[in-house]
Coordinates of C-alpha atoms in Angstrom, one line a residue:
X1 CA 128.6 2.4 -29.0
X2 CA 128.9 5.9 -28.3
X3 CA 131.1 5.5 -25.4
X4 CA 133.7 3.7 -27.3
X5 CA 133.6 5.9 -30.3
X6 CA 134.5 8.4 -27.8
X7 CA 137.1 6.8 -26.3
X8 CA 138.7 5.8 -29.8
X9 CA 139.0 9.5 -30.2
X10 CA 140.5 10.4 -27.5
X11 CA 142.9 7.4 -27.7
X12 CA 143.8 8.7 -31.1
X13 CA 144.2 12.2 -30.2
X14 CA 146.5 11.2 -27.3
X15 CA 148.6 9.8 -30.0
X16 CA 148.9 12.4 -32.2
X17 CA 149.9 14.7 -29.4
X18 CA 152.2 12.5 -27.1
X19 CA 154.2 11.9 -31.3
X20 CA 154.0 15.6 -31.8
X21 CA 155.5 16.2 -28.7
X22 CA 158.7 13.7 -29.6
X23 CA 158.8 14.7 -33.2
X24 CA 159.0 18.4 -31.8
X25 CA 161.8 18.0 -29.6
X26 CA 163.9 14.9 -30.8
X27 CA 165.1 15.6 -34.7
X28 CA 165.9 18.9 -34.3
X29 CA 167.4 18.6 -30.7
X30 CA 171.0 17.2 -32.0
X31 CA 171.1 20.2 -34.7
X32 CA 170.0 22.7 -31.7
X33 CA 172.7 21.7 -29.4
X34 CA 175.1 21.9 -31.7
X35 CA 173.8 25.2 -33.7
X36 CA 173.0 26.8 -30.0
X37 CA 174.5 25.6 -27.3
X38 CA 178.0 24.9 -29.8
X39 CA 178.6 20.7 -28.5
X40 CA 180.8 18.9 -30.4
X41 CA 179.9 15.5 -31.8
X42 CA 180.9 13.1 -29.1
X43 CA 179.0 15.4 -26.5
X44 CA 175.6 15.4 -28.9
X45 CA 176.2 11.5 -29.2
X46 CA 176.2 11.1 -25.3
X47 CA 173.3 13.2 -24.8
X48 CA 171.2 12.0 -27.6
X49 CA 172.5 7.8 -26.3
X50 CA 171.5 8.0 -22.9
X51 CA 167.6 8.1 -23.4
X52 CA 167.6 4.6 -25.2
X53 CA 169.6 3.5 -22.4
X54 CA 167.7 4.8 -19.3
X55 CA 164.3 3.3 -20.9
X56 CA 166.1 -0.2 -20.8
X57 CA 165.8 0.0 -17.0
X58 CA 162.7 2.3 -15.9
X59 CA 160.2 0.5 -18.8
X60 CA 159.8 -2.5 -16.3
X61 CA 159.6 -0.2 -13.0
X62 CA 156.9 1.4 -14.6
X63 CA 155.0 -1.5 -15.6
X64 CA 155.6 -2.3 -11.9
X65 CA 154.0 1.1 -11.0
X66 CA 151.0 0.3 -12.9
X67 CA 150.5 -3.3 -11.7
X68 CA 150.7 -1.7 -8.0
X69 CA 148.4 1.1 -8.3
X70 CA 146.2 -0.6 -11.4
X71 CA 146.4 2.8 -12.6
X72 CA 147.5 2.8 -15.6
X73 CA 146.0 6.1 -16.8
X74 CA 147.1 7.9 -13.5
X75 CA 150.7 6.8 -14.3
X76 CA 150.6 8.0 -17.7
X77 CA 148.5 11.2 -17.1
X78 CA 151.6 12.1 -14.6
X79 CA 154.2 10.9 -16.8
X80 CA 153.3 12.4 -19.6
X81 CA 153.2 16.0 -18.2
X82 CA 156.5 15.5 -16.2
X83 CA 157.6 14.9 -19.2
X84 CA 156.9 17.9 -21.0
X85 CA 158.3 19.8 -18.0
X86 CA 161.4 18.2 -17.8
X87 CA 162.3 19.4 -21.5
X88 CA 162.0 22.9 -20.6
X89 CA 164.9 21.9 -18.7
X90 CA 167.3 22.5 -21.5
X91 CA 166.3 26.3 -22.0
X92 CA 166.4 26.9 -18.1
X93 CA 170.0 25.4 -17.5
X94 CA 173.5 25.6 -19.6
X95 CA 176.2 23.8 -20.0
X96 CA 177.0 19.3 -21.4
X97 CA 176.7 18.2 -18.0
X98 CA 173.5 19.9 -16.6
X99 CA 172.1 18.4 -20.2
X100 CA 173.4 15.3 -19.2
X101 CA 170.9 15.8 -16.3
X102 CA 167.9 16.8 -18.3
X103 CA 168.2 13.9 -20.9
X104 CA 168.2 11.2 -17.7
X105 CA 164.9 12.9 -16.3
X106 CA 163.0 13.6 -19.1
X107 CA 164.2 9.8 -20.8
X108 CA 162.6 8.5 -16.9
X109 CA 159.6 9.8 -17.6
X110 CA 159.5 9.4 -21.3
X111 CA 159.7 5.5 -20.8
X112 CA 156.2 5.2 -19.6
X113 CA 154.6 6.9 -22.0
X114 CA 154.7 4.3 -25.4
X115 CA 154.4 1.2 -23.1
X116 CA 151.9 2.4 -20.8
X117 CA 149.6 4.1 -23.7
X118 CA 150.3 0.8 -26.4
X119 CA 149.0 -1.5 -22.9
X120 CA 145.4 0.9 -22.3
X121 CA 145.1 0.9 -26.2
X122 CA 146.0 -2.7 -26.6
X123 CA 143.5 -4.0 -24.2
X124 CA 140.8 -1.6 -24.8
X125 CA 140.9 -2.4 -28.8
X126 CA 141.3 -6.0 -27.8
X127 CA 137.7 -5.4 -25.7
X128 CA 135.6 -3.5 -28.4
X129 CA 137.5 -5.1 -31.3
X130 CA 138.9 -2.0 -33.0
X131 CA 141.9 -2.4 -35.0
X132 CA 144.9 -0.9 -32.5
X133 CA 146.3 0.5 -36.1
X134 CA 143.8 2.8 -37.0
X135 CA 144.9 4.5 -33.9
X136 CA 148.7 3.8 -33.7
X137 CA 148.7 5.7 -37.1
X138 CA 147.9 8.9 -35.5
X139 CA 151.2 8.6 -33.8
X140 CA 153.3 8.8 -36.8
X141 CA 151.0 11.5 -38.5
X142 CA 151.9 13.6 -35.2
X143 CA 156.0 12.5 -35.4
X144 CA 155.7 13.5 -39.2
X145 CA 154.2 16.9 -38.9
X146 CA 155.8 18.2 -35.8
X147 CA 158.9 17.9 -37.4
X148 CA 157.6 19.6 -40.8
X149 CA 156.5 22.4 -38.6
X150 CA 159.0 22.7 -36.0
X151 CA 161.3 23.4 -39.1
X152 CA 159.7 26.1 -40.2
X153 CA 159.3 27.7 -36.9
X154 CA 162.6 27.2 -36.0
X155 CA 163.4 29.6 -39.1
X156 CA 160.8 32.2 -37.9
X157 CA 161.5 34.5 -35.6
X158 CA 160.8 32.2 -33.2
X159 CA 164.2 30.4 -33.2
X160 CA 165.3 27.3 -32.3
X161 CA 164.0 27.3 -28.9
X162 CA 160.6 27.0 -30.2
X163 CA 161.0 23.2 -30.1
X164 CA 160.8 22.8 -26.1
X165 CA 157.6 25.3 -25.7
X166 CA 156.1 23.1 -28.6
X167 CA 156.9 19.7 -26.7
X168 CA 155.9 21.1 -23.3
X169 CA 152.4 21.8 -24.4
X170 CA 151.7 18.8 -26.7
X171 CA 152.4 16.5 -23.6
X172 CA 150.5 18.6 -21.1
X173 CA 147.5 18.6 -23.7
X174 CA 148.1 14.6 -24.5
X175 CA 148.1 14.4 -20.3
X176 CA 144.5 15.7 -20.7
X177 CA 143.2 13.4 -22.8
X178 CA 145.5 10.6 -21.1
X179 CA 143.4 11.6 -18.0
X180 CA 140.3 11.1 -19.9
X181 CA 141.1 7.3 -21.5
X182 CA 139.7 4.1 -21.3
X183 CA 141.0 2.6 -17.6
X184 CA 141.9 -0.7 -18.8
X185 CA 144.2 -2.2 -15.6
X186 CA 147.4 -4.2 -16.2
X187 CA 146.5 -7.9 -16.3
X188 CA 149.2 -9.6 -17.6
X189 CA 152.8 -9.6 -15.2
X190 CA 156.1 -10.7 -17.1
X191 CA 158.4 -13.0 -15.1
X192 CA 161.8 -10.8 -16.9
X193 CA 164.1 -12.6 -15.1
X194 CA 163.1 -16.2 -15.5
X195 CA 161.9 -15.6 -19.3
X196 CA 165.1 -14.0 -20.1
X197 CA 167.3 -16.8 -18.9
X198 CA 164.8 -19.7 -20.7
X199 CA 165.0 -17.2 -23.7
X200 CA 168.6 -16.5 -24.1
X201 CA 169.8 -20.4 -24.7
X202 CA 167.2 -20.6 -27.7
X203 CA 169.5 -19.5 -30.8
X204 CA 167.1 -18.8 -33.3
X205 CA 165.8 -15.7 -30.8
X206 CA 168.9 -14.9 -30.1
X207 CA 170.2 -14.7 -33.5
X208 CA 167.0 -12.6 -34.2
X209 CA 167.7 -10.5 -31.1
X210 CA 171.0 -9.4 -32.8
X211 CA 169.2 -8.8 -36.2
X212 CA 167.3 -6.8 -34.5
X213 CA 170.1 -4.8 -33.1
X214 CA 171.7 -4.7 -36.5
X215 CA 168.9 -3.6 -38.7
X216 CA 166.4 -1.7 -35.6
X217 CA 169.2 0.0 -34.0
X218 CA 170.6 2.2 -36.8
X219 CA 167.0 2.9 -37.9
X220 CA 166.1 4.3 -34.6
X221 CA 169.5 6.2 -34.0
X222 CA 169.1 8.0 -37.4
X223 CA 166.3 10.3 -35.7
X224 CA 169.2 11.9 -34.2
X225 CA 172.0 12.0 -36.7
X226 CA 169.7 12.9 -39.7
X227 CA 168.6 16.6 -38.5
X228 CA 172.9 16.8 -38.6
X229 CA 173.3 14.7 -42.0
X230 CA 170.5 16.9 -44.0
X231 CA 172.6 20.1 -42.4
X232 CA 175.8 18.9 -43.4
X233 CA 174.4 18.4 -46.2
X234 CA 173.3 22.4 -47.1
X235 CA 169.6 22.0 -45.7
X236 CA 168.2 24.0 -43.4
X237 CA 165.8 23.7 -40.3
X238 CA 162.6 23.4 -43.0
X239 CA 164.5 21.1 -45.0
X240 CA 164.9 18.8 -42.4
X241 CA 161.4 19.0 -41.0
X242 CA 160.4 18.7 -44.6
X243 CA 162.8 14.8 -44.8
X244 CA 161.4 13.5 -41.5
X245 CA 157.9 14.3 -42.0
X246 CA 158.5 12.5 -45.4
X247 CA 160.0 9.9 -44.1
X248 CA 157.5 9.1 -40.9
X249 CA 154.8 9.7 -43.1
X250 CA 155.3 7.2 -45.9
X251 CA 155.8 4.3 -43.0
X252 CA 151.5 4.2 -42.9
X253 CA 150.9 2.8 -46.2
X254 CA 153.4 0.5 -46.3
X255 CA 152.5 -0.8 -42.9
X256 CA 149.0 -1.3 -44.2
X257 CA 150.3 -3.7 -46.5
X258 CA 152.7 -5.4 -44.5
X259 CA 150.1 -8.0 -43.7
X260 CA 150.0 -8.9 -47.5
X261 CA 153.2 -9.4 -47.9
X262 CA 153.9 -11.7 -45.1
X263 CA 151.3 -14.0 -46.4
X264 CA 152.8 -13.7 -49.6
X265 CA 156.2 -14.0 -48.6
X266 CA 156.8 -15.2 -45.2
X267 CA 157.9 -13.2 -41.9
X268 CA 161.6 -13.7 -42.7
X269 CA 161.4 -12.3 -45.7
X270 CA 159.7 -9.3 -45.1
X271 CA 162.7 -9.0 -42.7
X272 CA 165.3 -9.3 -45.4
X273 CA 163.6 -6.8 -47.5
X274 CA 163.5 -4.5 -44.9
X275 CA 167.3 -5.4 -44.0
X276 CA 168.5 -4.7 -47.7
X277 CA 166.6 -1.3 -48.1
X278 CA 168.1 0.3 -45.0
X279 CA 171.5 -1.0 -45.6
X280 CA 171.1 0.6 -49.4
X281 CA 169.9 3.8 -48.0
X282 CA 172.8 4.1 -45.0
X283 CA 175.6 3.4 -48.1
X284 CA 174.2 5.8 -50.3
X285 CA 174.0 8.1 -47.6
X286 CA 178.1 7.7 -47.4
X287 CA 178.4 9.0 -51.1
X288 CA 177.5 12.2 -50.3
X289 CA 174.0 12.4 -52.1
X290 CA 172.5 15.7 -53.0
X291 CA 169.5 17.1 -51.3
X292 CA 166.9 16.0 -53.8
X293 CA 168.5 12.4 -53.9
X294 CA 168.5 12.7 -49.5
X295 CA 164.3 13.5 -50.2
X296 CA 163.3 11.3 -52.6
X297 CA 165.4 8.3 -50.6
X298 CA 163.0 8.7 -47.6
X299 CA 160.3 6.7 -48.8
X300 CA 163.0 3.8 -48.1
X301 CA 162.3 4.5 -44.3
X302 CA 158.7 3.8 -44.8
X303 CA 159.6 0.9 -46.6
X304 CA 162.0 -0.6 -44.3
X305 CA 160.1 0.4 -40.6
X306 CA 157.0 0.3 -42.4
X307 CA 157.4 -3.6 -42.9
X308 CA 160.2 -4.6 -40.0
X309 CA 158.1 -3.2 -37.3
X310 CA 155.1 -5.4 -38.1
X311 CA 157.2 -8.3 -39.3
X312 CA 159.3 -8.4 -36.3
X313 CA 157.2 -8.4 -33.7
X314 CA 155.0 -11.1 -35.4
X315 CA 158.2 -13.3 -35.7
X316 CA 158.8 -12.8 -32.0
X317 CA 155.8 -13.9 -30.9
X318 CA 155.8 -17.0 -33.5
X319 CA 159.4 -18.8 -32.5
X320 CA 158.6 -17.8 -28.8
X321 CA 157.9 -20.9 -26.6
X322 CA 154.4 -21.0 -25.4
X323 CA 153.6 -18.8 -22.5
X324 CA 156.8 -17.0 -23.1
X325 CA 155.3 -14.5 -26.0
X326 CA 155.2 -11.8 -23.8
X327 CA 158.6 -12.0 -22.3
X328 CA 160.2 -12.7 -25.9
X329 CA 158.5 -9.2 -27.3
X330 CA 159.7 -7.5 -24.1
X331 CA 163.7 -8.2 -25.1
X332 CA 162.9 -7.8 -27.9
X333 CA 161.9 -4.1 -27.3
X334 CA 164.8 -3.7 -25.0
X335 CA 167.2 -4.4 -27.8
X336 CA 165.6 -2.7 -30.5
X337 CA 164.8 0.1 -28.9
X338 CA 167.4 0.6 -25.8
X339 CA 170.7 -1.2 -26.1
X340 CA 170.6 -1.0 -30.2
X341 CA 169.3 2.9 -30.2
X342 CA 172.1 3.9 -27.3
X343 CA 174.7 1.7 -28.9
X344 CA 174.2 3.6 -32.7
X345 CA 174.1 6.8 -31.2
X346 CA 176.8 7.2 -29.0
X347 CA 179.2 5.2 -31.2
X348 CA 177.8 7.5 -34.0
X349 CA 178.8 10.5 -31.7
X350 CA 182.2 9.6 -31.8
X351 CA 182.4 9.1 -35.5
X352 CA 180.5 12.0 -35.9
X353 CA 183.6 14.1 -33.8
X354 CA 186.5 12.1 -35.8
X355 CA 185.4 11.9 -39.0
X356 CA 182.1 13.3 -40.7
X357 CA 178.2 12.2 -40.8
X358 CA 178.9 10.2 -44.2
X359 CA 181.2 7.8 -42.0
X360 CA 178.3 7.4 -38.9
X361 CA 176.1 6.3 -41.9
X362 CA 178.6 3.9 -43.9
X363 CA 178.9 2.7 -39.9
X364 CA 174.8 2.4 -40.2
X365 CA 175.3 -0.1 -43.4
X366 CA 177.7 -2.0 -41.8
X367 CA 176.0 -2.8 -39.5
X368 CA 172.6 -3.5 -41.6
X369 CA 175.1 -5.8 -43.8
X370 CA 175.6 -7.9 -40.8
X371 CA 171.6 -8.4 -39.7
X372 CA 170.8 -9.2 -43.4
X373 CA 173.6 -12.4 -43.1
X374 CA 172.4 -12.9 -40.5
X375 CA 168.6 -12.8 -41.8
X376 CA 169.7 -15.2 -44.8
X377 CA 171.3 -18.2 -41.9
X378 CA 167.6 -17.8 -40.0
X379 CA 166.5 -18.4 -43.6
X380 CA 168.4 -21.0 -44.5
X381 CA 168.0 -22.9 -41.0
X382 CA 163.7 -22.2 -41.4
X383 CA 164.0 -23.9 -45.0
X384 CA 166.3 -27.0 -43.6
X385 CA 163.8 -27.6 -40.9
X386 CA 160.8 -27.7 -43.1
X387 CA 162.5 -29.9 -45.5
X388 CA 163.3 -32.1 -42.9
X389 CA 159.9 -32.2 -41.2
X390 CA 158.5 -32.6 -44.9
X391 CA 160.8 -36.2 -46.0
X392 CA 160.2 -37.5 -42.6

C-alpha cells in the first residue's frame, strides 16, 4: 500500500513537471520568435507546424523502442531529458533555418514523452486500480501555471529567454522522477498497418476521423497562435500567461463531469456541444474582442477540451470493431494531434503573414462549422440505425 502511494506520487509529480516544461516553452515560443528573433508569420507557422507533424511518424518508432528494450521508463527517462536539452537549442543558434533544426529534434524526442508516460500510468493504474485522472490532472495544473509564470518572468528582468532555462530543468527534474516510476513493460503491440487499412473503409470512423480534424485540430493549434492573438490584441507577456493558465485550468472540472454528461446525453452529443462552443469562441475571436471579453471567453476551452477529449476517445473505442480498439485510438491520435495540429498551424502561419490573427481564427470556425455538420450526419445516421434496429 505504501509502495503504490509512492509511486502515485511520483507518477503525478512527473506530470506536473514534464506539463510545466511544455506550458513553459510552447505559448510563449511563437510571441518570442517573433518579439526576439523578428520571424514573420509564415516562418512562426512553419516552425511552430512541424512538431505535430514529426510526432505522426517517431510516436510508433518509439513504441517500437519500448517493446524492444521493455524499458519503458529507460526510454522516457532519456527522452525526457534530451528533450529539455534540445530546447536550449534555440538560445545557442540563430537564424529560421537552424530553428527549423531545433523544432525537428526537440519534436523527436518530445513524441515519447505523452505516449510513453500515458502507457506506464495506464497500466500501472490499471494494476492497483487508481483512477489514471487523478493523476493526468496534474498535467494540466503544470500546462496552466507554467504559462501564468513564465509570463511574468518574461517581463522581469529575466526576459524572454527565461522560457528555455525553465523547460530545460522541468524535464531534467520530470527525467528524475521518470527514472524512479512504476516499470510497467509494453504488453500490447498495434498491427498500424493492417488496422489502418480495415479501419479506413468503415465510414462512420472515418467521418469521425475528420471531425476530429475539424474540431481537435484548431483547438490544439491555438496553443500557438493565442500568445500572438492576446498580443495583437494589447496584452502583454503576463496577460497571456494569465489567458492560458485560465484556459488549461478550467479544462479539470469540466472533465470531471464529462462522465455525467455522456450518460445523460450520449457520446455524440457531448461532441456537438463541444463542436459548437469552439466554433463560437474562434468567430468571436474574429470580431476583435476586447481583452476582458478574450479572459472571460476561456472557460469555453475548458468547456470544449474538457468534454471532447473524454467523449472522443470513448466514441473511438465504442464504434471500433473488436480487437481493433487500440488501433482505432492510435489514428485517432495521429489526426488529432499530428496531421490536424500541423495542418492549423502552418496554414494559420500563412494567414497570419497575409492578413491578421482575427482571419487565422475566423479560419479556426470554419473549420469547427464543418466537424459540427459533420457531428449532426453521425447523429442523424446513430438515430436512423436505432430506429431501425427498434421496428424490426
Amino acid at each position: 500500500m505504501q509502495e503504490a502511494k509512492k509511486n502515485i506520487l511520483t507518477l503525478q509529480g512527473f506530470y506536473l513537471l514534464a506539463f510545466f516544461g511544455v506550458g513553459s516553452l510552447f505559448p510563449l515560443l511563437s510571441v518570442y520568435l517573433k518579439q526576439v528573433e523578428n520571424l514573420n508569420g509564415s516562418q512562426i507557422g512553419m516552425i511552430m507546424s512541424l512538431g505535430p507533424i514529426i510526432m505522426i511518424f517517431f510516436q510508433p518508432i518509439w513504441g517500437m523502442v519500448c517493446d524492444a528494450t521493455q524499458s519503458p521508463t529507460r526510454v522516457l527517462t532519456l527522452t525526457a531529458l534530451l528533450t529539455g536539452i534540445a530546447g536550449m537549442g534555440y538560445l545557442v543558434f540563430d537564424g529560421f533555418y537552424w530553428f527549423l533544426v531545433i523544432a525537428i529534434v526537440v519534436a523527436i524526442f518530445q513524441s515519447a514523452i505523452i505516449p510513453v508516460s500515458d502507457s506506464i500510468t495506464l497500466k500501472y493504474t490499471g494494476k492497483v486500480n487508481y483512477n489514471y485522472g487523478n493523476i493526468r490532472l496534474f498535467g494540466s495544473l503544470g500546462f496552466g501555471l507554467a504559462v501564468f509564470i513564465m509570463g511574468k518572468l518574461s517581463e522581469s528582468v529575466l526576459g524572454p529567454g527565461v522560457i528555455f532555462y525553465a523547460f530545460l530543468i522541468s524535464l531534467t527534474l520530470a527525467s528524475i522522477l521518470a527514472w524512479r516510476s512504476p516499470s510497467e513493460r509494453q504488453t500490447k503491440k498495434v498491427d498500424l498497418k493492417n488496422g489502418m487499412r480495415k479501419l479506413l473503409v468503415y465510414r462512420k470512423f472515418l467521418l469521425f476521423l475528420i471531425v476530429t480534424f475539424m474540431i481537435f485540430g484548431p483547438n490544439l493549434s491555438n496553443n500557438t497562435y493565442f500568445g500572438l492573438f492576446v498580443e495583437d490584441s494589447g496584452g502583454t507577456y503576463a496577460g497571456i500567461g494569465l489567458a492560458f493558465m485560465l484556459a488549461v485550468l478550467l479544462e479539470i472540472p469540466f472533465m470531471r463531469i464529462s462522465g455525467k454528461w455522456i450518460q445523460r446525453y450520449g457520446l455524440l452529443m457531448v461532441v456537438l456541444f463541444a463542436g459548437i462552443a469552439s466554433m463560437l469562441r474562434w468567430v468571436l475571436y474574429f470580431f476583435e474582442p476586447s481583452l476582458t471579453v478574450i479572459y472571460a471567453t476561456t472557460v469555453i476551452q475548458g468547456f470544449s477540451l474538457g468534454l471532447f477529449i473524454p467523449a472522443g476517445l470513448q466514441y473511438v473505442k465504442e464504434i471500433a470493431p473488436i480487437n481493433m480498439d487500440a488501433t482505432a485510438v492510435t489514428l485517432y491520435a495521429a489526426v488529432g494531434n499530428g496531421i490536424g495540429n500541423w495542418f492549423c498551424t502552418f496554414v494559420g502561419g500563412y494567414l497570419y503573414d497575409f492578413f491578421n490573427i482575427f482571419v487565422v481564427y475566423l479560419f479556426f470556425g470554419g473549420l469547427a462549422l464543418i466537424g459540427v455538420l459533420l457531428t449532426l450526419v453521425l447523429l442523424k445516421a446513430e438515430r436512423s440505425y436505432s430506429q431501425l434496429a427498434h421496428t424490426s
